[in-house]
Amino acid sequence: MTINKLKERLDKGPVICAEGFLFEIERRGYMASGEFVPMVSLDYPEVLENLHREFQHAGSDIVEAFTYNGHREKMRIIGEEELLEPLNRSALKIAKKVALDTPKGSKPNLMAGNISNSNIWKENDKQSQKEVESMFTEMIDWAVDEGADMLIGETFYYAEEAFKALEVMKKANLPTVLTISPMGENIMRDGKSVVDTCKELEQRGADVVGLNCFRGPATMFPFLKKIREAVKCHVGALPIPYRTSDEYPTFFNLPDRNDCSCPSPHGRTFPTALDPHFCNRYEIGKFAKDANNIGVNYLGVCCGANPMLIREVAESIGIKVPASKYRENMENHFMYGKNKRIPKHISEYGDKA
Ligand SMILES: [Zn+2]
């Protein structure tokens, strides 16, 4: 292996990675919720390119190719298997293009290839496991071919599937990030503890281990502390920006607020009616700062992320980014500002507004 560009940067300080393309592209109207197939790289490549640029402007150091769910099994479900390779290559090319075109004043970005939970992995089922391995292999091959600088395996809730993903990723000789996503039982689906899974991922050679998705700051942080203590390698943390709790550790079963007068037709807040549980930017900033303070250097936000939250992550750990130019400035607000030009009769009206 030549120099490990990711590790080199993490050794010096925090690295930010925006994730959560699925929710954000859906919110923008280019993907069906529930089904969640990233056809956007073929249907509206300019929309995906622009989202990458927005995250980059907000401080993401990594441009992760949007191939989440863009695997053979999902393409079979929607009857578009022949589009699998074009979809992957298009997503990778877009990410590479943006990564090579970083704004003035930003550090050069890294382009990341991506594989994730297959949802067909089954314990003690060699057939399903072989199928998953070949799905991972073809995607990693395309990522290497399109010039990935690093590889991210994410959102695994089976420990063994995460190990398999890492095994395939390691063959490419690129820096590897492996983040897992335990469900509400607070244990991996195949019974391994979260911390033991991270320890084993480190032993198997991952450069970064940690957690992404499913959990908000409140239910991700306690695990991070334990993981940080248990491993020597770099640790990653990419929560969802929703207020999960001990009672509801993930966003899958979060009930709606009592004052909801119009619940979702499918009976749960996930994934289309989570809005009332959204964390504010300060909560995300605090999470990033707290995580960084305990030695977590690989930071980001997963499903629910938007550029404003990525900027908050960056600024909370002292990094100035292009979007910092437009950070909040309440000074000049027409009613709550302290600017001398704000008329007194308007600022006095603020409490009644
Ligand atoms: Zn996510």
PDB file of C-alpha atoms in Angstrom, residues 44-322:
ATOM      1  CA  TYR A  44     -30.666  13.371 -12.272  1.00  0.00           C
ATOM      2  CA  PRO A  45     -26.868  13.293 -12.039  1.00  0.00           C
ATOM      3  CA  GLU A  46     -26.717  17.093 -11.698  1.00  0.00           C
ATOM      4  CA  VAL A  47     -28.889  16.928  -8.555  1.00  0.00           C
ATOM      5  CA  LEU A  48     -26.551  14.435  -6.908  1.00  0.00           C
ATOM      6  CA  GLU A  49     -23.480  16.387  -7.983  1.00  0.00           C
ATOM      7  CA  ASN A  50     -24.916  19.535  -6.482  1.00  0.00           C
ATOM      8  CA  LEU A  51     -25.728  17.849  -3.169  1.00  0.00           C
ATOM      9  CA  HIS A  52     -22.122  16.651  -2.950  1.00  0.00           C
ATOM     10  CA  ARG A  53     -20.974  20.212  -3.624  1.00  0.00           C
ATOM     11  CA  GLU A  54     -23.258  21.579  -0.902  1.00  0.00           C
ATOM     12  CA  PHE A  55     -21.865  19.132   1.653  1.00  0.00           C
ATOM     13  CA  GLN A  56     -18.342  19.982   0.502  1.00  0.00           C
ATOM     14  CA  HIS A  57     -19.068  23.710   0.885  1.00  0.00           C
ATOM     15  CA  ALA A  58     -20.294  22.929   4.399  1.00  0.00           C
ATOM     16  CA  GLY A  59     -17.089  21.122   5.350  1.00  0.00           C
ATOM     17  CA  SER A  60     -17.205  17.497   4.285  1.00  0.00           C
ATOM     18  CA  ASP A  61     -13.667  16.257   3.561  1.00  0.00           C
ATOM     19  CA  ILE A  62     -14.926  13.063   1.994  1.00  0.00           C
ATOM     20  CA  VAL A  63     -17.188  12.712  -1.035  1.00  0.00           C
ATOM     21  CA  GLU A  64     -18.872   9.374  -0.547  1.00  0.00           C
ATOM     22  CA  ALA A  65     -20.278   7.883  -3.733  1.00  0.00           C
ATOM     23  CA  PHE A  66     -24.011   7.456  -3.367  1.00  0.00           C
ATOM     24  CA  THR A  67     -24.267   3.720  -3.948  1.00  0.00           C
ATOM     25  CA  TYR A  68     -26.092   2.958  -0.701  1.00  0.00           C
ATOM     26  CA  ASN A  69     -28.780   0.384  -1.615  1.00  0.00           C
ATOM     27  CA  GLY A  70     -27.386   0.398  -5.137  1.00  0.00           C
ATOM     28  CA  HIS A  71     -26.621  -3.295  -4.917  1.00  0.00           C
ATOM     29  CA  ARG A  72     -27.704  -6.260  -7.015  1.00  0.00           C
ATOM     30  CA  GLU A  73     -30.423  -7.474  -4.631  1.00  0.00           C
ATOM     31  CA  LYS A  74     -32.161  -4.091  -4.461  1.00  0.00           C
ATOM     32  CA  MET A  75     -31.962  -3.703  -8.244  1.00  0.00           C
ATOM     33  CA  ARG A  76     -33.602  -7.129  -8.570  1.00  0.00           C
ATOM     34  CA  ILE A  77     -36.412  -6.045  -6.249  1.00  0.00           C
ATOM     35  CA  ILE A  78     -37.250  -3.135  -8.540  1.00  0.00           C
ATOM     36  CA  GLY A  79     -36.635  -5.199 -11.717  1.00  0.00           C
ATOM     37  CA  GLU A  80     -33.744  -3.028 -12.970  1.00  0.00           C
ATOM     38  CA  GLU A  81     -30.790  -5.344 -12.509  1.00  0.00           C
ATOM     39  CA  GLU A  82     -29.285  -4.314 -15.852  1.00  0.00           C
ATOM     40  CA  LEU A  83     -28.829  -0.784 -14.491  1.00  0.00           C
ATOM     41  CA  LEU A  84     -26.698  -1.943 -11.547  1.00  0.00           C
ATOM     42  CA  GLU A  85     -23.281  -1.265 -13.045  1.00  0.00           C
ATOM     43  CA  PRO A  86     -24.241   1.991 -14.827  1.00  0.00           C
ATOM     44  CA  LEU A  87     -25.772   3.277 -11.563  1.00  0.00           C
ATOM     45  CA  ASN A  88     -22.669   2.458  -9.555  1.00  0.00           C
ATOM     46  CA  ARG A  89     -20.257   3.868 -12.103  1.00  0.00           C
ATOM     47  CA  SER A  90     -22.258   7.050 -12.502  1.00  0.00           C
ATOM     48  CA  ALA A  91     -22.419   7.635  -8.719  1.00  0.00           C
ATOM     49  CA  LEU A  92     -18.663   7.014  -8.446  1.00  0.00           C
ATOM     50  CA  LYS A  93     -17.812   9.297 -11.375  1.00  0.00           C
ATOM     51  CA  ILE A  94     -19.918  12.111  -9.897  1.00  0.00           C
ATOM     52  CA  ALA A  95     -18.252  11.738  -6.503  1.00  0.00           C
ATOM     53  CA  LYS A  96     -14.789  11.681  -8.097  1.00  0.00           C
ATOM     54  CA  LYS A  97     -15.551  14.791 -10.131  1.00  0.00           C
ATOM     55  CA  VAL A  98     -16.593  16.732  -7.031  1.00  0.00           C
ATOM     56  CA  ALA A  99     -13.711  15.411  -4.925  1.00  0.00           C
ATOM     57  CA  LEU A 100     -11.194  16.611  -7.525  1.00  0.00           C
ATOM     58  CA  ASP A 101     -12.798  20.048  -7.588  1.00  0.00           C
ATOM     59  CA  THR A 102     -12.537  21.284  -4.007  1.00  0.00           C
ATOM     60  CA  PRO A 103     -13.316  24.941  -3.301  1.00  0.00           C
ATOM     61  CA  LYS A 104     -10.526  27.417  -2.608  1.00  0.00           C
ATOM     62  CA  GLY A 105      -9.345  27.196   0.979  1.00  0.00           C
ATOM     63  CA  SER A 106     -10.539  23.613   1.520  1.00  0.00           C
ATOM     64  CA  LYS A 107      -8.281  20.608   1.919  1.00  0.00           C
ATOM     65  CA  PRO A 108      -8.341  18.215  -1.062  1.00  0.00           C
ATOM     66  CA  ASN A 109     -11.263  15.848  -0.684  1.00  0.00           C
ATOM     67  CA  LEU A 110     -11.114  12.080  -0.722  1.00  0.00           C
ATOM     68  CA  MET A 111     -13.547  10.069  -2.835  1.00  0.00           C
ATOM     69  CA  ALA A 112     -14.998   7.054  -1.070  1.00  0.00           C
ATOM     70  CA  GLY A 113     -16.526   3.953  -2.565  1.00  0.00           C
ATOM     71  CA  ASN A 114     -19.364   2.539  -0.488  1.00  0.00           C
ATOM     72  CA  ILE A 115     -20.976  -0.765   0.416  1.00  0.00           C
ATOM     73  CA  SER A 116     -23.553  -1.369   3.113  1.00  0.00           C
ATOM     74  CA  ASN A 117     -26.119  -3.680   4.691  1.00  0.00           C
ATOM     75  CA  SER A 118     -27.439  -6.088   2.054  1.00  0.00           C
ATOM     76  CA  ASN A 119     -30.526  -7.135   4.021  1.00  0.00           C
ATOM     77  CA  ILE A 120     -30.247 -10.695   2.698  1.00  0.00           C
ATOM     78  CA  TRP A 121     -27.395 -11.733   5.018  1.00  0.00           C
ATOM     79  CA  LYS A 122     -28.537 -14.735   7.063  1.00  0.00           C
ATOM     80  CA  GLU A 123     -26.749 -16.474   9.904  1.00  0.00           C
ATOM     81  CA  ASN A 124     -25.445 -19.947   9.113  1.00  0.00           C
ATOM     82  CA  ASP A 125     -26.672 -19.707   5.537  1.00  0.00           C
ATOM     83  CA  LYS A 126     -23.711 -20.182   3.213  1.00  0.00           C
ATOM     84  CA  GLN A 127     -25.802 -19.485   0.117  1.00  0.00           C
ATOM     85  CA  SER A 128     -26.955 -16.027   1.244  1.00  0.00           C
ATOM     86  CA  GLN A 129     -23.490 -15.187   2.542  1.00  0.00           C
ATOM     87  CA  LYS A 130     -21.872 -16.111  -0.765  1.00  0.00           C
ATOM     88  CA  GLU A 131     -24.355 -13.957  -2.593  1.00  0.00           C
ATOM     89  CA  VAL A 132     -23.592 -10.998  -0.314  1.00  0.00           C
ATOM     90  CA  GLU A 133     -19.873 -11.496  -0.848  1.00  0.00           C
ATOM     91  CA  SER A 134     -20.264 -11.348  -4.603  1.00  0.00           C
ATOM     92  CA  MET A 135     -22.462  -8.229  -4.301  1.00  0.00           C
ATOM     93  CA  PHE A 136     -19.762  -6.535  -2.232  1.00  0.00           C
ATOM     94  CA  THR A 137     -16.988  -7.686  -4.558  1.00  0.00           C
ATOM     95  CA  GLU A 138     -18.488  -6.279  -7.734  1.00  0.00           C
ATOM     96  CA  MET A 139     -19.218  -2.917  -6.074  1.00  0.00           C
ATOM     97  CA  ILE A 140     -15.717  -2.619  -4.630  1.00  0.00           C
ATOM     98  CA  ASP A 141     -14.235  -3.523  -8.027  1.00  0.00           C
ATOM     99  CA  TRP A 142     -16.184  -0.685  -9.660  1.00  0.00           C
ATOM    100  CA  ALA A 143     -15.155   1.731  -6.903  1.00  0.00           C
ATOM    101  CA  VAL A 144     -11.465   0.901  -7.371  1.00  0.00           C
ATOM    102  CA  ASP A 145     -11.847   1.148 -11.126  1.00  0.00           C
ATOM    103  CA  GLU A 146     -13.381   4.636 -10.842  1.00  0.00           C
ATOM    104  CA  GLY A 147     -10.540   5.911  -8.676  1.00  0.00           C
ATOM    105  CA  ALA A 148     -11.772   5.662  -5.086  1.00  0.00           C
ATOM    106  CA  ASP A 149      -9.258   7.004  -2.554  1.00  0.00           C
ATOM    107  CA  MET A 150     -10.812   5.021   0.287  1.00  0.00           C
ATOM    108  CA  LEU A 151     -13.679   2.621   1.033  1.00  0.00           C
ATOM    109  CA  ILE A 152     -16.577   2.908   3.473  1.00  0.00           C
ATOM    110  CA  GLY A 153     -18.592  -0.068   4.671  1.00  0.00           C
ATOM    111  CA  GLU A 154     -21.528   1.105   6.742  1.00  0.00           C
ATOM    112  CA  THR A 155     -24.847   0.451   8.441  1.00  0.00           C
ATOM    113  CA  PHE A 156     -24.198  -3.198   9.239  1.00  0.00           C
ATOM    114  CA  TYR A 157     -26.371  -4.727  11.957  1.00  0.00           C
ATOM    115  CA  TYR A 158     -24.894  -8.243  11.595  1.00  0.00           C
ATOM    116  CA  ALA A 159     -21.335  -8.476  12.906  1.00  0.00           C
ATOM    117  CA  GLU A 160     -20.446 -11.255  10.475  1.00  0.00           C
ATOM    118  CA  GLU A 161     -21.706  -9.249   7.515  1.00  0.00           C
ATOM    119  CA  ALA A 162     -19.505  -6.336   8.598  1.00  0.00           C
ATOM    120  CA  PHE A 163     -16.513  -8.716   8.819  1.00  0.00           C
ATOM    121  CA  LYS A 164     -17.263  -9.997   5.326  1.00  0.00           C
ATOM    122  CA  ALA A 165     -17.545  -6.429   3.996  1.00  0.00           C
ATOM    123  CA  LEU A 166     -14.184  -5.552   5.526  1.00  0.00           C
ATOM    124  CA  GLU A 167     -12.580  -8.695   4.121  1.00  0.00           C
ATOM    125  CA  VAL A 168     -13.691  -7.724   0.607  1.00  0.00           C
ATOM    126  CA  MET A 169     -12.695  -4.070   1.103  1.00  0.00           C
ATOM    127  CA  LYS A 170      -9.226  -4.986   2.399  1.00  0.00           C
ATOM    128  CA  LYS A 171      -8.396  -6.772  -0.848  1.00  0.00           C
ATOM    129  CA  ALA A 172      -8.425  -3.388  -2.614  1.00  0.00           C
ATOM    130  CA  ASN A 173      -5.528  -2.075  -0.521  1.00  0.00           C
ATOM    131  CA  LEU A 174      -7.237   1.255   0.164  1.00  0.00           C
ATOM    132  CA  PRO A 175      -7.977   2.924   3.521  1.00  0.00           C
ATOM    133  CA  THR A 176     -11.079   1.386   5.114  1.00  0.00           C
ATOM    134  CA  VAL A 177     -13.844   2.762   7.322  1.00  0.00           C
ATOM    135  CA  LEU A 178     -16.245   0.259   8.844  1.00  0.00           C
ATOM    136  CA  THR A 179     -19.154   1.601  10.853  1.00  0.00           C
ATOM    137  CA  ILE A 180     -21.864  -0.565  12.342  1.00  0.00           C
ATOM    138  CA  SER A 181     -25.475   0.153  13.269  1.00  0.00           C
ATOM    139  CA  PRO A 182     -26.925  -1.912  16.103  1.00  0.00           C
ATOM    140  CA  MET A 183     -30.717  -2.007  16.204  1.00  0.00           C
ATOM    141  CA  GLY A 184     -32.866  -1.275  19.251  1.00  0.00           C
ATOM    142  CA  GLU A 185     -31.766  -4.436  21.087  1.00  0.00           C
ATOM    143  CA  ASN A 186     -28.382  -2.704  21.559  1.00  0.00           C
ATOM    144  CA  ILE A 187     -26.547  -5.762  20.302  1.00  0.00           C
ATOM    145  CA  MET A 188     -25.628  -7.009  16.850  1.00  0.00           C
ATOM    146  CA  ARG A 189     -28.313  -9.163  15.253  1.00  0.00           C
ATOM    147  CA  ASP A 190     -26.064 -12.232  15.418  1.00  0.00           C
ATOM    148  CA  GLY A 191     -25.517 -11.769  19.142  1.00  0.00           C
ATOM    149  CA  LYS A 192     -22.084 -10.117  19.266  1.00  0.00           C
ATOM    150  CA  SER A 193     -21.720  -7.052  21.458  1.00  0.00           C
ATOM    151  CA  VAL A 194     -21.207  -3.687  19.804  1.00  0.00           C
ATOM    152  CA  VAL A 195     -17.826  -3.135  21.441  1.00  0.00           C
ATOM    153  CA  ASP A 196     -16.560  -6.654  20.649  1.00  0.00           C
ATOM    154  CA  THR A 197     -17.596  -6.184  17.016  1.00  0.00           C
ATOM    155  CA  CYS A 198     -15.580  -2.968  16.801  1.00  0.00           C
ATOM    156  CA  LYS A 199     -12.607  -4.623  18.485  1.00  0.00           C
ATOM    157  CA  GLU A 200     -12.714  -7.456  16.009  1.00  0.00           C
ATOM    158  CA  LEU A 201     -13.007  -5.049  13.072  1.00  0.00           C
ATOM    159  CA  GLU A 202      -9.862  -3.331  14.289  1.00  0.00           C
ATOM    160  CA  GLN A 203      -8.066  -6.668  14.607  1.00  0.00           C
ATOM    161  CA  ARG A 204      -9.140  -7.512  11.078  1.00  0.00           C
ATOM    162  CA  GLY A 205      -7.490  -4.344   9.841  1.00  0.00           C
ATOM    163  CA  ALA A 206     -10.066  -1.540   9.579  1.00  0.00           C
ATOM    164  CA  ASP A 207      -8.500   1.935   9.748  1.00  0.00           C
ATOM    165  CA  VAL A 208     -11.637   3.436  11.310  1.00  0.00           C
ATOM    166  CA  VAL A 209     -14.331   1.610  13.292  1.00  0.00           C
ATOM    167  CA  GLY A 210     -17.432   3.071  14.882  1.00  0.00           C
ATOM    168  CA  LEU A 211     -21.128   3.736  14.488  1.00  0.00           C
ATOM    169  CA  ASN A 212     -23.356   5.306  11.868  1.00  0.00           C
ATOM    170  CA  CYS A 213     -27.097   5.715  11.335  1.00  0.00           C
ATOM    171  CA  PHE A 214     -30.196   4.444  13.222  1.00  0.00           C
ATOM    172  CA  ARG A 215     -29.209   6.222  16.483  1.00  0.00           C
ATOM    173  CA  GLY A 216     -29.410   9.840  17.482  1.00  0.00           C
ATOM    174  CA  PRO A 217     -26.785  11.538  19.640  1.00  0.00           C
ATOM    175  CA  ALA A 218     -28.363  10.412  22.946  1.00  0.00           C
ATOM    176  CA  THR A 219     -28.189   6.670  22.212  1.00  0.00           C
ATOM    177  CA  MET A 220     -25.001   6.689  20.146  1.00  0.00           C
ATOM    178  CA  PHE A 221     -22.734   8.544  22.535  1.00  0.00           C
ATOM    179  CA  PRO A 222     -22.641   5.980  25.395  1.00  0.00           C
ATOM    180  CA  PHE A 223     -21.427   3.304  22.935  1.00  0.00           C
ATOM    181  CA  LEU A 224     -18.820   5.642  21.483  1.00  0.00           C
ATOM    182  CA  LYS A 225     -17.203   6.108  24.865  1.00  0.00           C
ATOM    183  CA  LYS A 226     -16.875   2.350  25.300  1.00  0.00           C
ATOM    184  CA  ILE A 227     -15.589   1.829  21.762  1.00  0.00           C
ATOM    185  CA  ARG A 228     -13.037   4.627  22.154  1.00  0.00           C
ATOM    186  CA  GLU A 229     -11.706   2.932  25.288  1.00  0.00           C
ATOM    187  CA  ALA A 230     -11.609  -0.509  23.687  1.00  0.00           C
ATOM    188  CA  VAL A 231      -9.758   0.169  20.426  1.00  0.00           C
ATOM    189  CA  LYS A 232      -6.531   1.899  19.423  1.00  0.00           C
ATOM    190  CA  CYS A 233      -7.489   2.787  15.848  1.00  0.00           C
ATOM    191  CA  HIS A 234      -9.514   5.830  14.841  1.00  0.00           C
ATOM    192  CA  VAL A 235     -13.195   5.893  15.770  1.00  0.00           C
ATOM    193  CA  GLY A 236     -16.070   7.186  13.635  1.00  0.00           C
ATOM    194  CA  ALA A 237     -19.414   8.648  14.697  1.00  0.00           C
ATOM    195  CA  LEU A 238     -22.218   9.560  12.312  1.00  0.00           C
ATOM    196  CA  PRO A 239     -25.525   9.754  14.180  1.00  0.00           C
ATOM    197  CA  ILE A 240     -28.941  10.508  12.760  1.00  0.00           C
ATOM    198  CA  PRO A 241     -30.161  13.972  13.784  1.00  0.00           C
ATOM    199  CA  TYR A 242     -33.207  12.694  15.675  1.00  0.00           C
ATOM    200  CA  ARG A 243     -33.987  12.556  19.374  1.00  0.00           C
ATOM    201  CA  THR A 244     -33.758   8.857  20.161  1.00  0.00           C
ATOM    202  CA  SER A 245     -33.962   7.705  23.794  1.00  0.00           C
ATOM    203  CA  ASP A 246     -33.282   4.713  26.045  1.00  0.00           C
ATOM    204  CA  GLU A 247     -36.855   3.622  25.429  1.00  0.00           C
ATOM    205  CA  TYR A 248     -36.511   4.082  21.656  1.00  0.00           C
ATOM    206  CA  PRO A 249     -32.795   3.699  20.865  1.00  0.00           C
ATOM    207  CA  THR A 250     -33.240   3.923  17.066  1.00  0.00           C
ATOM    208  CA  PHE A 251     -35.480   5.898  14.731  1.00  0.00           C
ATOM    209  CA  PHE A 252     -37.370   2.821  13.535  1.00  0.00           C
ATOM    210  CA  ASN A 253     -39.927   2.722  16.325  1.00  0.00           C
ATOM    211  CA  LEU A 254     -40.009   6.327  17.511  1.00  0.00           C
ATOM    212  CA  PRO A 255     -43.658   7.124  18.273  1.00  0.00           C
ATOM    213  CA  ASP A 256     -45.072  10.475  17.264  1.00  0.00           C
ATOM    214  CA  ARG A 257     -45.594  13.327  19.681  1.00  0.00           C
ATOM    215  CA  ASN A 258     -48.924  13.421  21.507  1.00  0.00           C
ATOM    216  CA  ASP A 259     -49.920  16.582  19.702  1.00  0.00           C
ATOM    217  CA  CYS A 260     -49.663  15.038  16.237  1.00  0.00           C
ATOM    218  CA  SER A 261     -53.028  15.554  14.541  1.00  0.00           C
ATOM    219  CA  CYS A 262     -52.154  13.807  11.311  1.00  0.00           C
ATOM    220  CA  PRO A 263     -50.082  10.632  11.644  1.00  0.00           C
ATOM    221  CA  SER A 264     -48.455   8.954   8.650  1.00  0.00           C
ATOM    222  CA  PRO A 265     -50.722   6.549   6.717  1.00  0.00           C
ATOM    223  CA  HIS A 266     -48.281   3.652   7.207  1.00  0.00           C
ATOM    224  CA  GLY A 267     -48.513   3.894  10.979  1.00  0.00           C
ATOM    225  CA  ARG A 268     -45.014   4.913  11.996  1.00  0.00           C
ATOM    226  CA  THR A 269     -42.948   8.074  12.032  1.00  0.00           C
ATOM    227  CA  PHE A 270     -40.089   6.298  10.223  1.00  0.00           C
ATOM    228  CA  PRO A 271     -39.170   7.316   7.611  1.00  0.00           C
ATOM    229  CA  THR A 272     -41.555  10.014   6.421  1.00  0.00           C
ATOM    230  CA  ALA A 273     -42.884  11.661   9.597  1.00  0.00           C
ATOM    231  CA  LEU A 274     -39.806  11.966  11.790  1.00  0.00           C
ATOM    232  CA  ASP A 275     -39.770  15.765  11.537  1.00  0.00           C
ATOM    233  CA  PRO A 276     -41.011  16.535  15.075  1.00  0.00           C
ATOM    234  CA  HIS A 277     -38.093  14.518  16.495  1.00  0.00           C
ATOM    235  CA  PHE A 278     -35.435  16.462  14.606  1.00  0.00           C
ATOM    236  CA  CYS A 279     -32.407  17.621  16.599  1.00  0.00           C
ATOM    237  CA  ASN A 280     -31.557  21.261  16.358  1.00  0.00           C
ATOM    238  CA  ARG A 281     -28.154  22.262  15.015  1.00  0.00           C
ATOM    239  CA  TYR A 282     -26.778  23.007  18.479  1.00  0.00           C
ATOM    240  CA  GLU A 283     -27.502  19.459  19.636  1.00  0.00           C
ATOM    241  CA  ILE A 284     -25.570  18.107  16.651  1.00  0.00           C
ATOM    242  CA  GLY A 285     -22.755  20.562  17.283  1.00  0.00           C
ATOM    243  CA  LYS A 286     -22.577  19.522  20.926  1.00  0.00           C
ATOM    244  CA  PHE A 287     -22.496  15.859  19.980  1.00  0.00           C
ATOM    245  CA  ALA A 288     -19.617  16.423  17.560  1.00  0.00           C
ATOM    246  CA  LYS A 289     -17.701  18.453  20.118  1.00  0.00           C
ATOM    247  CA  ASP A 290     -18.239  15.907  22.901  1.00  0.00           C
ATOM    248  CA  ALA A 291     -17.271  13.048  20.592  1.00  0.00           C
ATOM    249  CA  ASN A 292     -14.152  14.861  19.441  1.00  0.00           C
ATOM    250  CA  ASN A 293     -13.242  15.599  23.061  1.00  0.00           C
ATOM    251  CA  ILE A 294     -13.139  11.902  23.903  1.00  0.00           C
ATOM    252  CA  GLY A 295     -10.913  11.255  20.876  1.00  0.00           C
ATOM    253  CA  VAL A 296     -13.356  10.520  18.064  1.00  0.00           C
ATOM    254  CA  ASN A 297     -11.800  12.060  14.946  1.00  0.00           C
ATOM    255  CA  TYR A 298     -13.992  10.788  12.127  1.00  0.00           C
ATOM    256  CA  LEU A 299     -17.231  12.739  12.346  1.00  0.00           C
ATOM    257  CA  GLY A 300     -20.364  13.231  10.316  1.00  0.00           C
ATOM    258  CA  VAL A 301     -24.120  12.961  10.232  1.00  0.00           C
ATOM    259  CA  CYS A 302     -26.184  10.153   8.669  1.00  0.00           C
ATOM    260  CA  CYS A 303     -29.855   9.988   7.543  1.00  0.00           C
ATOM    261  CA  GLY A 304     -31.430  13.384   8.147  1.00  0.00           C
ATOM    262  CA  ALA A 305     -28.156  15.223   7.487  1.00  0.00           C
ATOM    263  CA  ASN A 306     -28.179  18.470   5.577  1.00  0.00           C
ATOM    264  CA  PRO A 307     -25.376  20.913   4.741  1.00  0.00           C
ATOM    265  CA  MET A 308     -26.250  23.201   7.664  1.00  0.00           C
ATOM    266  CA  LEU A 309     -25.683  20.347  10.130  1.00  0.00           C
ATOM    267  CA  ILE A 310     -22.359  19.432   8.516  1.00  0.00           C
ATOM    268  CA  ARG A 311     -21.230  23.047   8.904  1.00  0.00           C
ATOM    269  CA  GLU A 312     -22.278  22.837  12.554  1.00  0.00           C
ATOM    270  CA  VAL A 313     -20.143  19.717  13.036  1.00  0.00           C
ATOM    271  CA  ALA A 314     -17.145  21.489  11.485  1.00  0.00           C
ATOM    272  CA  GLU A 315     -17.533  24.719  13.430  1.00  0.00           C
ATOM    273  CA  SER A 316     -18.184  22.974  16.742  1.00  0.00           C
ATOM    274  CA  ILE A 317     -14.695  21.460  16.529  1.00  0.00           C
ATOM    275  CA  GLY A 318     -13.077  24.685  15.459  1.00  0.00           C
ATOM    276  CA  ILE A 319     -12.902  24.215  11.704  1.00  0.00           C
ATOM    277  CA  LYS A 320     -13.771  27.104   9.410  1.00  0.00           C
ATOM    278  CA  VAL A 321     -15.386  26.057   6.143  1.00  0.00           C
ATOM    279  CA  PRO A 322     -16.566  27.948   3.041  1.00  0.00           C
TER     280      PRO A 322
END
